[in-house]
Coordinates of C-alpha atoms in Angstrom, one line a residue:
M17 CA 5.9 -8.3 30.7
E18 CA 8.7 -8.6 28.4
L19 CA 10.1 -11.7 27.3
V20 CA 13.4 -12.7 28.2
L21 CA 13.4 -16.7 27.2
E22 CA 11.2 -19.0 25.4
A23 CA 11.6 -22.6 25.0
V24 CA 8.6 -24.6 23.3
G25 CA 8.6 -27.9 22.9
I26 CA 12.1 -29.3 24.5
N27 CA 13.4 -33.0 23.8
K28 CA 16.2 -34.2 24.7
S29 CA 17.7 -38.1 24.5
F30 CA 21.1 -39.3 25.3
G31 CA 22.5 -42.6 23.6
S32 CA 22.2 -43.8 20.0
R33 CA 19.8 -46.6 18.8
G34 CA 18.6 -49.2 21.0
N35 CA 20.0 -47.9 24.0
V36 CA 18.4 -44.0 24.1
F37 CA 17.7 -42.5 27.2
P38 CA 14.9 -39.8 27.1
A39 CA 16.3 -37.0 29.6
L40 CA 13.5 -34.2 28.7
H41 CA 10.0 -34.4 27.5
N42 CA 8.4 -31.8 25.3
I43 CA 8.7 -29.0 28.1
D44 CA 7.5 -25.4 27.5
F45 CA 9.3 -22.8 29.1
R46 CA 9.3 -18.8 29.6
I47 CA 11.0 -16.3 31.9
E48 CA 9.6 -12.8 31.5
K49 CA 12.4 -10.0 32.1
G50 CA 13.4 -9.3 36.0
E51 CA 12.1 -12.9 37.3
F52 CA 14.4 -14.7 39.8
T53 CA 13.5 -18.4 38.9
A54 CA 14.5 -21.6 40.4
V55 CA 14.2 -24.8 38.5
M56 CA 13.9 -27.8 41.3
G57 CA 13.1 -31.9 41.3
P58 CA 14.3 -35.0 42.4
S59 CA 17.9 -36.4 41.1
G60 CA 18.2 -37.1 37.9
A61 CA 14.8 -35.2 36.7
G62 CA 16.5 -33.5 34.3
K63 CA 17.4 -29.6 36.2
T64 CA 21.0 -29.6 35.0
T65 CA 20.2 -30.8 31.3
L66 CA 17.3 -28.2 31.1
L67 CA 20.0 -25.6 32.3
N68 CA 22.3 -26.4 29.9
I69 CA 19.9 -26.5 27.0
L70 CA 18.3 -22.9 27.8
S71 CA 21.8 -21.6 28.4
T72 CA 22.9 -22.8 24.8
I73 CA 25.8 -24.7 26.4
D74 CA 24.0 -27.8 25.1
D75 CA 21.6 -28.3 22.1
P76 CA 18.1 -30.0 22.3
T77 CA 17.1 -33.2 20.4
S78 CA 14.1 -30.7 19.5
G79 CA 12.3 -28.3 19.7
T80 CA 13.1 -24.2 19.8
I81 CA 14.7 -21.7 22.2
R82 CA 14.3 -18.2 21.7
I83 CA 16.4 -15.2 23.9
N84 CA 15.1 -11.5 23.3
G85 CA 13.4 -13.3 20.4
M86 CA 16.5 -14.7 18.7
T87 CA 16.4 -18.4 17.9
V88 CA 19.7 -19.6 19.3
Q89 CA 19.9 -22.9 17.1
G90 CA 20.4 -20.9 14.1
F91 CA 23.9 -19.3 14.9
K92 CA 26.9 -20.2 13.9
E93 CA 29.5 -21.7 16.7
E94 CA 31.1 -18.1 16.2
E95 CA 27.8 -16.2 16.5
L96 CA 26.6 -18.2 19.3
S97 CA 29.8 -17.6 21.5
R98 CA 29.3 -13.7 21.3
F99 CA 26.0 -14.0 21.7
R100 CA 26.8 -15.6 25.3
Q101 CA 29.5 -12.9 25.6
E102 CA 26.9 -10.2 25.1
Q103 CA 23.8 -11.4 26.5
L104 CA 24.5 -14.1 29.1
G105 CA 25.8 -14.7 32.4
F106 CA 26.8 -17.6 34.1
I107 CA 27.1 -18.6 37.6
F108 CA 28.8 -22.1 38.3
Q109 CA 29.1 -24.2 41.8
D110 CA 32.9 -24.4 41.3
Y111 CA 33.2 -20.6 40.8
N112 CA 35.5 -21.0 37.8
L113 CA 37.5 -18.2 38.8
L114 CA 41.0 -18.0 37.3
D115 CA 43.9 -18.3 39.7
T116 CA 46.1 -16.2 37.9
L117 CA 44.1 -13.2 38.1
T118 CA 43.3 -11.4 41.0
I119 CA 39.7 -11.2 42.4
E120 CA 39.1 -7.5 40.4
E121 CA 40.4 -9.0 36.6
N122 CA 38.2 -12.0 37.1
I123 CA 35.3 -10.2 37.6
S124 CA 36.5 -7.7 35.0
L125 CA 37.4 -9.9 32.8
P126 CA 33.8 -10.3 30.6
L127 CA 34.3 -6.1 30.3
A128 CA 38.1 -6.5 28.7
L129 CA 37.0 -9.6 26.2
A130 CA 34.0 -6.8 24.9
N131 CA 36.8 -4.3 24.7
I132 CA 35.0 -1.5 27.5
P133 CA 36.9 1.3 27.7
P134 CA 39.3 1.1 30.6
V135 CA 37.5 3.8 33.0
D136 CA 33.9 1.9 32.2
I137 CA 35.7 -1.3 33.1
N138 CA 37.2 0.2 36.2
H139 CA 33.5 2.2 37.5
K140 CA 31.9 -1.2 36.5
T141 CA 33.8 -3.5 38.4
G142 CA 34.0 -1.5 41.6
S143 CA 30.0 -1.2 41.5
I144 CA 28.8 -4.6 41.2
A145 CA 32.0 -5.8 43.8
R146 CA 30.4 -3.2 46.4
A147 CA 26.5 -4.8 45.6
F148 CA 28.6 -8.2 46.8
G149 CA 30.4 -6.8 49.2
I150 CA 33.4 -7.8 48.3
E151 CA 35.1 -4.3 47.2
T152 CA 37.9 -4.8 49.8
I153 CA 39.4 -8.3 48.6
L154 CA 39.6 -7.2 45.1
T155 CA 43.6 -7.0 44.5
K156 CA 43.5 -10.8 46.3
Y157 CA 44.0 -13.9 44.3
P158 CA 40.7 -16.8 44.4
Y159 CA 43.3 -19.4 46.1
E160 CA 43.6 -16.3 49.5
V161 CA 39.8 -15.6 49.8
S162 CA 37.2 -17.7 50.8
G163 CA 34.4 -19.9 49.2
G164 CA 32.1 -17.4 49.5
Q165 CA 33.9 -14.8 48.6
Q166 CA 35.0 -16.6 45.2
Q167 CA 31.4 -17.3 44.3
R168 CA 30.5 -13.9 45.0
A169 CA 33.0 -12.8 42.9
S170 CA 31.8 -15.6 40.4
A171 CA 28.3 -14.0 40.4
A172 CA 29.8 -10.3 40.2
R173 CA 31.6 -11.5 37.2
A174 CA 28.2 -12.8 35.6
L175 CA 26.5 -9.6 36.5
V176 CA 28.9 -7.1 35.6
T177 CA 28.0 -6.7 31.7
N178 CA 24.4 -6.6 32.5
P179 CA 23.1 -9.4 30.5
S180 CA 19.9 -10.3 29.4
I181 CA 19.5 -13.4 31.6
V182 CA 21.7 -15.0 34.2
F183 CA 22.1 -19.0 34.6
A184 CA 23.1 -20.4 37.9
D185 CA 23.7 -23.8 38.2
E186 CA 23.7 -24.8 42.3
P187 CA 25.5 -21.9 42.9
T188 CA 25.4 -22.5 46.8
G189 CA 26.5 -26.4 46.4
A190 CA 29.6 -25.7 48.1
L191 CA 28.6 -23.4 50.6
D192 CA 27.8 -23.5 54.0
S193 CA 25.0 -22.0 55.1
K194 CA 26.1 -18.9 55.6
S195 CA 28.0 -17.8 52.7
A196 CA 24.9 -19.4 50.6
H197 CA 22.4 -17.3 52.7
T198 CA 24.7 -14.0 51.8
L199 CA 25.3 -14.7 48.2
L200 CA 21.4 -15.5 47.8
Q201 CA 20.3 -12.4 49.7
T202 CA 22.3 -10.2 47.3
L203 CA 21.3 -11.8 44.4
E204 CA 17.8 -11.1 45.5
G205 CA 18.4 -7.7 45.8
I206 CA 20.1 -6.8 42.6
N207 CA 17.3 -8.6 40.9
K208 CA 14.4 -6.3 43.0
Q209 CA 16.8 -3.4 42.5
Q210 CA 18.2 -3.5 39.1
G211 CA 15.3 -6.2 37.4
S212 CA 18.1 -8.5 36.8
T213 CA 17.0 -11.8 35.4
I214 CA 18.1 -14.6 37.0
L215 CA 17.4 -18.7 36.4
M216 CA 18.7 -21.2 39.3
V217 CA 18.7 -24.7 39.2
T218 CA 19.2 -25.7 43.1
H219 CA 18.3 -28.9 44.8
D220 CA 17.8 -26.8 48.1
P221 CA 14.3 -25.1 48.8
T222 CA 15.8 -22.6 51.1
A223 CA 17.5 -21.0 48.2
A224 CA 14.7 -21.2 46.3
S225 CA 12.8 -19.2 48.8
F226 CA 14.9 -16.5 47.9
C227 CA 13.2 -16.9 44.3
N228 CA 9.9 -15.0 43.0
R229 CA 8.8 -18.3 40.8
V230 CA 9.6 -22.2 41.5
V231 CA 9.3 -24.3 38.9
F232 CA 9.6 -28.3 39.3
I233 CA 9.9 -30.8 37.3
K234 CA 10.0 -34.5 37.3
D235 CA 10.9 -37.4 35.3
G236 CA 11.9 -35.0 32.8
T237 CA 8.6 -33.4 32.4
F238 CA 6.9 -30.3 34.2
F239 CA 5.1 -30.9 37.0
T240 CA 3.9 -27.7 38.6
E241 CA 5.0 -24.4 39.5
L242 CA 4.8 -22.3 42.4
R243 CA 4.7 -18.2 43.0
K244 CA 5.5 -16.0 46.0
G245 CA 3.1 -13.3 45.6
G246 CA 3.1 -11.4 48.7
Q247 CA 4.0 -14.9 51.0
T248 CA 7.5 -13.9 53.2
R249 CA 10.3 -16.2 52.6
K250 CA 9.2 -18.6 55.1
Q251 CA 5.9 -19.1 54.2
F252 CA 7.1 -19.6 50.5
F253 CA 9.8 -22.1 51.8
Q254 CA 7.4 -23.9 53.5
Q255 CA 5.1 -24.3 50.3
V256 CA 8.6 -25.5 48.2
V257 CA 9.0 -27.9 50.9
N258 CA 5.3 -29.3 50.5
V259 CA 5.7 -29.7 46.6
L260 CA 9.4 -31.1 47.2
A261 CA 7.7 -34.3 49.2
A262 CA 4.6 -34.6 46.7
L263 CA 7.2 -35.0 44.3
G264 CA 9.3 -37.3 46.2
G265 CA 12.4 -36.1 46.5
G266 CA 14.9 -32.8 47.5
Q267 CA 17.2 -31.9 49.8
I268 CA 15.2 -30.4 53.2
D269 CA 17.1 -27.7 54.7
A270 CA 15.3 -25.6 57.1
D271 CA 16.4 -22.4 57.5

């Protein structure tokens, strides 16, 4: 399989001198093309810190991160900005849509910034909107639609450029269970049909059960991982719940 992301010996500390807090300890992490992976762990385990480092939002104190074989720490800020735009997609818990743009304009913004021809922008935006079931709200503004629809628009924006990897930080955290299920079902379908590579941080075992791999961390270190294989989603959910119980943390939301 093709390796999309590789992190070797990742350490991260906050603070200075006598007041240093070690957040991540010597983490090795690899993601292959087409994987839908969740990162889980108790509160304060370092999940979001790890995601921020892997997604180039933050720098590790030490260690190496390669995306598509390129060592991202060597990039200058301008190069890194262009790399994010061309290679990475982001889904945030709070949607991060622009209220002054329509849903369609929000989704197509990364394509416009990349100077994609208008005819291609229209085709790509329409196609991804249909995949997320939001083609009927494209002319509306974010404040005119539900939170679930906003998050699906945010996910569509993340995937419209066909990035090498999508990073999702608690994407269902602000959604009701029905909206969360719709979003996750769509992401799972796109992952299977288009081979999109997705890395998601979540506290919710129901959300994790849509993935094909779950990595658990505790106190900033690797704890264990699970792979779905041929299990049903409910069987995988129970496995995830059992590991969370062993970890001593995590919200248990029955499906």
